[in-house]
Amino acid sequence: MSMTEEGKKVLAVLDEKKIPYECMEHEPVYTVEEIQERNLWHHKDGIGAKNLFLRDGSGKRHFLVVVRDDKQADLKQVRAEIKSSRLSFASEERLERYLHVSPGSVSPLGILNDTECMVEVFFDQDLKQYSYMAVHPNDNRATLWMKTEDLVKIIKEHGNSFAWIRI
C-alpha cells in the first residue's frame, strides 16, 4: 500500500523541520474502533486521539478539537471551554476547504493545509501526560507516532491558534 501525495507532503515538511516520527503504513482506517481492532495504537509512552472538526453556529469559526481516543467529548462542555456559540460537526466540504482532507483522515497535521490559519486548535489537557501521540499524516493509510510537544510546536509555528482545554 502506497501513501498518498498528501501524506508524502506531510512527511516532507516533518523531515525539512527535522521533526522525528515513526511511520507505519496500513490498510485504510476510518474510525478509532477500526484502529483499535487492528491494534495500530501501541506505544509505551503514547496514545491515539480522536480529532473532531467543528464549526460554530454561524459557520464563521472552525475548530479542531483533539481528545484521547477513549474519551467522549461533550460538545456543550467544549463550547464553554472555547467560548463559542453552539457547536456542530463541520461538513465534508468545509473539511476539504480548510484542512484538505476527507473524513477518516482528519489529523492535527491537516493544519499544514490551512494556509489562512482559520482553524482554531484545541487539545484536551489529558493529552499532556503522554510523550507521544498517534496521528495520520493526512492519509488514513498511515499512522505517525510523534512527540506531543513536536506536534504542538508545528501547529503553533504554522500560525494557527492553539490552546489546552479541559474536556
mmCIF file of C-alpha atoms in Angstrom:
data_model
loop_
_atom_site.group_PDB
_atom_site.id
_atom_site.type_symbol
_atom_site.label_atom_id
_atom_site.label_comp_id
_atom_site.label_asym_id
_atom_site.label_seq_id
_atom_site.Cartn_x
_atom_site.Cartn_y
_atom_site.Cartn_z
ATOM 1 C CA MET A 1 0.000 0.000 0.000
ATOM 2 C CA SER A 2 1.443 3.315 -1.019
ATOM 3 C CA MET A 3 0.945 6.593 0.822
ATOM 4 C CA THR A 4 -0.941 9.384 -0.957
ATOM 5 C CA GLU A 5 0.777 12.527 -2.221
ATOM 6 C CA GLU A 6 -0.859 14.406 0.662
ATOM 7 C CA GLY A 7 0.766 12.031 3.149
ATOM 8 C CA LYS A 8 4.142 12.317 1.443
ATOM 9 C CA LYS A 9 3.850 16.114 1.613
ATOM 10 C CA VAL A 10 3.391 15.958 5.383
ATOM 11 C CA LEU A 11 6.424 13.686 5.798
ATOM 12 C CA ALA A 12 8.494 16.085 3.676
ATOM 13 C CA VAL A 13 7.525 19.002 5.958
ATOM 14 C CA LEU A 14 8.422 16.996 9.071
ATOM 15 C CA ASP A 15 11.743 15.952 7.520
ATOM 16 C CA GLU A 16 12.518 19.531 6.482
ATOM 17 C CA LYS A 17 11.843 20.727 10.042
ATOM 18 C CA LYS A 18 13.871 17.792 11.410
ATOM 19 C CA ILE A 19 10.928 16.581 13.480
ATOM 20 C CA PRO A 20 11.355 12.876 14.277
ATOM 21 C CA TYR A 21 8.489 10.430 13.769
ATOM 22 C CA GLU A 22 7.820 6.732 13.331
ATOM 23 C CA CYS A 23 5.634 5.871 10.330
ATOM 24 C CA MET A 24 3.542 2.734 9.948
ATOM 25 C CA GLU A 25 1.638 2.163 6.703
ATOM 26 C CA HIS A 26 -1.515 0.007 6.789
ATOM 27 C CA GLU A 27 -4.873 -0.571 5.127
ATOM 28 C CA PRO A 28 -7.178 2.495 5.265
ATOM 29 C CA VAL A 29 -8.902 3.079 8.620
ATOM 30 C CA TYR A 30 -11.841 5.404 9.113
ATOM 31 C CA THR A 31 -12.684 5.199 12.815
ATOM 32 C CA VAL A 32 -10.971 4.848 16.177
ATOM 33 C CA GLU A 33 -12.715 1.476 16.515
ATOM 34 C CA GLU A 34 -11.070 0.189 13.309
ATOM 35 C CA ILE A 35 -7.682 1.395 14.526
ATOM 36 C CA GLN A 36 -8.154 -0.411 17.836
ATOM 37 C CA GLU A 37 -9.390 -3.598 16.131
ATOM 38 C CA ARG A 38 -6.223 -3.638 14.011
ATOM 39 C CA ASN A 39 -4.038 -2.940 17.022
ATOM 40 C CA LEU A 40 -2.357 0.087 15.424
ATOM 41 C CA TRP A 41 -2.012 2.266 18.519
ATOM 42 C CA HIS A 42 0.526 0.612 20.775
ATOM 43 C CA HIS A 43 3.303 2.738 22.176
ATOM 44 C CA LYS A 44 4.630 2.551 25.725
ATOM 45 C CA ASP A 45 4.602 6.338 26.171
ATOM 46 C CA GLY A 46 1.886 7.282 23.714
ATOM 47 C CA ILE A 47 -1.799 7.429 22.959
ATOM 48 C CA GLY A 48 -4.083 7.717 19.979
ATOM 49 C CA ALA A 49 -6.542 10.570 19.696
ATOM 50 C CA LYS A 50 -9.888 11.481 18.178
ATOM 51 C CA ASN A 51 -9.974 14.571 16.002
ATOM 52 C CA LEU A 52 -13.235 16.500 15.902
ATOM 53 C CA PHE A 53 -13.624 19.125 13.187
ATOM 54 C CA LEU A 54 -16.312 21.503 14.416
ATOM 55 C CA ARG A 55 -17.914 24.794 13.451
ATOM 56 C CA ASP A 56 -19.816 27.389 15.420
ATOM 57 C CA GLY A 57 -23.494 28.187 14.891
ATOM 58 C CA SER A 58 -22.817 30.863 12.280
ATOM 59 C CA GLY A 59 -20.198 28.824 10.406
ATOM 60 C CA LYS A 60 -17.659 31.627 10.765
ATOM 61 C CA ARG A 61 -15.345 29.874 13.224
ATOM 62 C CA HIS A 62 -13.869 26.409 12.771
ATOM 63 C CA PHE A 63 -12.198 24.256 15.379
ATOM 64 C CA LEU A 64 -10.091 21.129 15.513
ATOM 65 C CA VAL A 65 -10.602 19.549 18.925
ATOM 66 C CA VAL A 66 -8.292 16.655 19.801
ATOM 67 C CA VAL A 67 -9.177 14.262 22.643
ATOM 68 C CA ARG A 68 -7.916 10.931 23.937
ATOM 69 C CA ASP A 69 -9.184 8.008 21.879
ATOM 70 C CA ASP A 70 -11.138 6.581 24.829
ATOM 71 C CA LYS A 71 -12.867 9.813 25.797
ATOM 72 C CA GLN A 72 -16.269 11.180 24.812
ATOM 73 C CA ALA A 73 -16.312 14.897 24.056
ATOM 74 C CA ASP A 74 -19.344 16.699 25.447
ATOM 75 C CA LEU A 75 -19.897 19.474 22.881
ATOM 76 C CA LYS A 76 -21.621 21.697 25.454
ATOM 77 C CA GLN A 77 -18.543 21.499 27.669
ATOM 78 C CA VAL A 78 -16.241 22.057 24.678
ATOM 79 C CA ARG A 79 -18.337 25.077 23.690
ATOM 80 C CA ALA A 80 -17.935 26.584 27.162
ATOM 81 C CA GLU A 81 -14.167 25.920 27.193
ATOM 82 C CA ILE A 82 -13.526 27.517 23.791
ATOM 83 C CA LYS A 83 -16.037 30.338 24.303
ATOM 84 C CA SER A 84 -18.114 29.631 21.235
ATOM 85 C CA SER A 85 -21.742 29.648 20.233
ATOM 86 C CA ARG A 86 -23.500 26.356 19.512
ATOM 87 C CA LEU A 87 -21.169 23.732 18.013
ATOM 88 C CA SER A 88 -21.803 21.147 15.338
ATOM 89 C CA PHE A 89 -19.664 18.921 13.188
ATOM 90 C CA ALA A 90 -18.433 20.687 10.068
ATOM 91 C CA SER A 91 -19.422 19.330 6.662
ATOM 92 C CA GLU A 92 -17.167 17.339 4.339
ATOM 93 C CA GLU A 93 -16.982 20.431 2.133
ATOM 94 C CA ARG A 94 -15.632 22.537 4.997
ATOM 95 C CA LEU A 95 -13.216 19.782 5.966
ATOM 96 C CA GLU A 96 -11.862 19.773 2.425
ATOM 97 C CA ARG A 97 -11.796 23.584 2.170
ATOM 98 C CA TYR A 98 -9.874 24.208 5.397
ATOM 99 C CA LEU A 99 -7.788 21.071 6.012
ATOM 100 C CA HIS A 100 -7.771 19.473 2.536
ATOM 101 C CA VAL A 101 -8.641 16.056 3.961
ATOM 102 C CA SER A 102 -11.593 13.703 3.785
ATOM 103 C CA PRO A 103 -13.451 12.071 6.684
ATOM 104 C CA GLY A 104 -11.279 9.346 8.188
ATOM 105 C CA SER A 105 -8.087 11.296 7.523
ATOM 106 C CA VAL A 106 -8.633 14.184 9.944
ATOM 107 C CA SER A 107 -5.446 14.965 11.822
ATOM 108 C CA PRO A 108 -3.784 17.848 13.646
ATOM 109 C CA LEU A 109 -1.345 17.796 10.713
ATOM 110 C CA GLY A 110 -4.208 18.928 8.455
ATOM 111 C CA ILE A 111 -3.426 22.360 9.877
ATOM 112 C CA LEU A 112 -0.463 22.460 7.483
ATOM 113 C CA ASN A 113 -3.039 22.905 4.689
ATOM 114 C CA ASP A 114 -4.847 25.757 6.450
ATOM 115 C CA THR A 115 -2.989 28.496 4.590
ATOM 116 C CA GLU A 116 -5.033 31.305 6.162
ATOM 117 C CA CYS A 117 -4.767 29.831 9.704
ATOM 118 C CA MET A 118 -8.547 29.981 10.117
ATOM 119 C CA VAL A 119 -8.902 26.788 12.172
ATOM 120 C CA GLU A 120 -8.505 27.119 15.935
ATOM 121 C CA VAL A 121 -6.847 24.075 17.522
ATOM 122 C CA PHE A 122 -7.631 22.760 20.999
ATOM 123 C CA PHE A 123 -6.062 19.722 22.688
ATOM 124 C CA ASP A 124 -7.603 18.056 25.718
ATOM 125 C CA GLN A 125 -5.368 18.617 28.756
ATOM 126 C CA ASP A 126 -5.294 14.849 29.370
ATOM 127 C CA LEU A 127 -3.006 14.518 26.333
ATOM 128 C CA LYS A 128 -0.241 16.413 28.162
ATOM 129 C CA GLN A 129 0.607 13.320 30.186
ATOM 130 C CA TYR A 130 1.651 11.352 27.085
ATOM 131 C CA SER A 131 5.049 11.844 25.466
ATOM 132 C CA TYR A 132 3.834 10.610 22.070
ATOM 133 C CA MET A 133 0.657 10.829 20.013
ATOM 134 C CA ALA A 134 -0.524 8.783 17.054
ATOM 135 C CA VAL A 135 -1.735 10.910 14.130
ATOM 136 C CA HIS A 136 -2.482 10.407 10.449
ATOM 137 C CA PRO A 137 -0.217 12.260 8.005
ATOM 138 C CA ASN A 138 -3.451 13.492 6.314
ATOM 139 C CA ASP A 139 -3.732 9.976 4.898
ATOM 140 C CA ASN A 140 -5.698 7.248 6.683
ATOM 141 C CA ARG A 141 -3.382 4.595 5.246
ATOM 142 C CA ALA A 142 -0.578 5.554 7.611
ATOM 143 C CA THR A 143 -0.068 6.349 11.284
ATOM 144 C CA LEU A 144 2.722 8.517 12.651
ATOM 145 C CA TRP A 145 3.987 8.436 16.212
ATOM 146 C CA MET A 146 5.309 11.875 17.107
ATOM 147 C CA LYS A 147 6.294 13.601 20.301
ATOM 148 C CA THR A 148 3.279 15.509 21.585
ATOM 149 C CA GLU A 149 5.454 18.595 22.115
ATOM 150 C CA ASP A 150 6.606 18.457 18.466
ATOM 151 C CA LEU A 151 3.011 18.252 17.268
ATOM 152 C CA VAL A 152 2.054 21.302 19.337
ATOM 153 C CA LYS A 153 5.161 23.128 18.119
ATOM 154 C CA ILE A 154 4.376 22.549 14.427
ATOM 155 C CA ILE A 155 0.787 23.811 14.912
ATOM 156 C CA LYS A 156 1.956 26.971 16.671
ATOM 157 C CA GLU A 157 4.774 27.597 14.180
ATOM 158 C CA HIS A 158 2.282 27.305 11.338
ATOM 159 C CA GLY A 159 0.347 30.203 12.850
ATOM 160 C CA ASN A 160 -2.911 28.611 13.967
ATOM 161 C CA SER A 161 -4.192 29.479 17.417
ATOM 162 C CA PHE A 162 -3.644 26.679 19.921
ATOM 163 C CA ALA A 163 -4.768 26.050 23.492
ATOM 164 C CA TRP A 164 -5.071 23.232 26.004
ATOM 165 C CA ILE A 165 -8.619 22.786 27.340
ATOM 166 C CA ARG A 166 -10.359 20.599 29.909
ATOM 167 C CA ILE A 167 -12.857 18.188 28.364
#
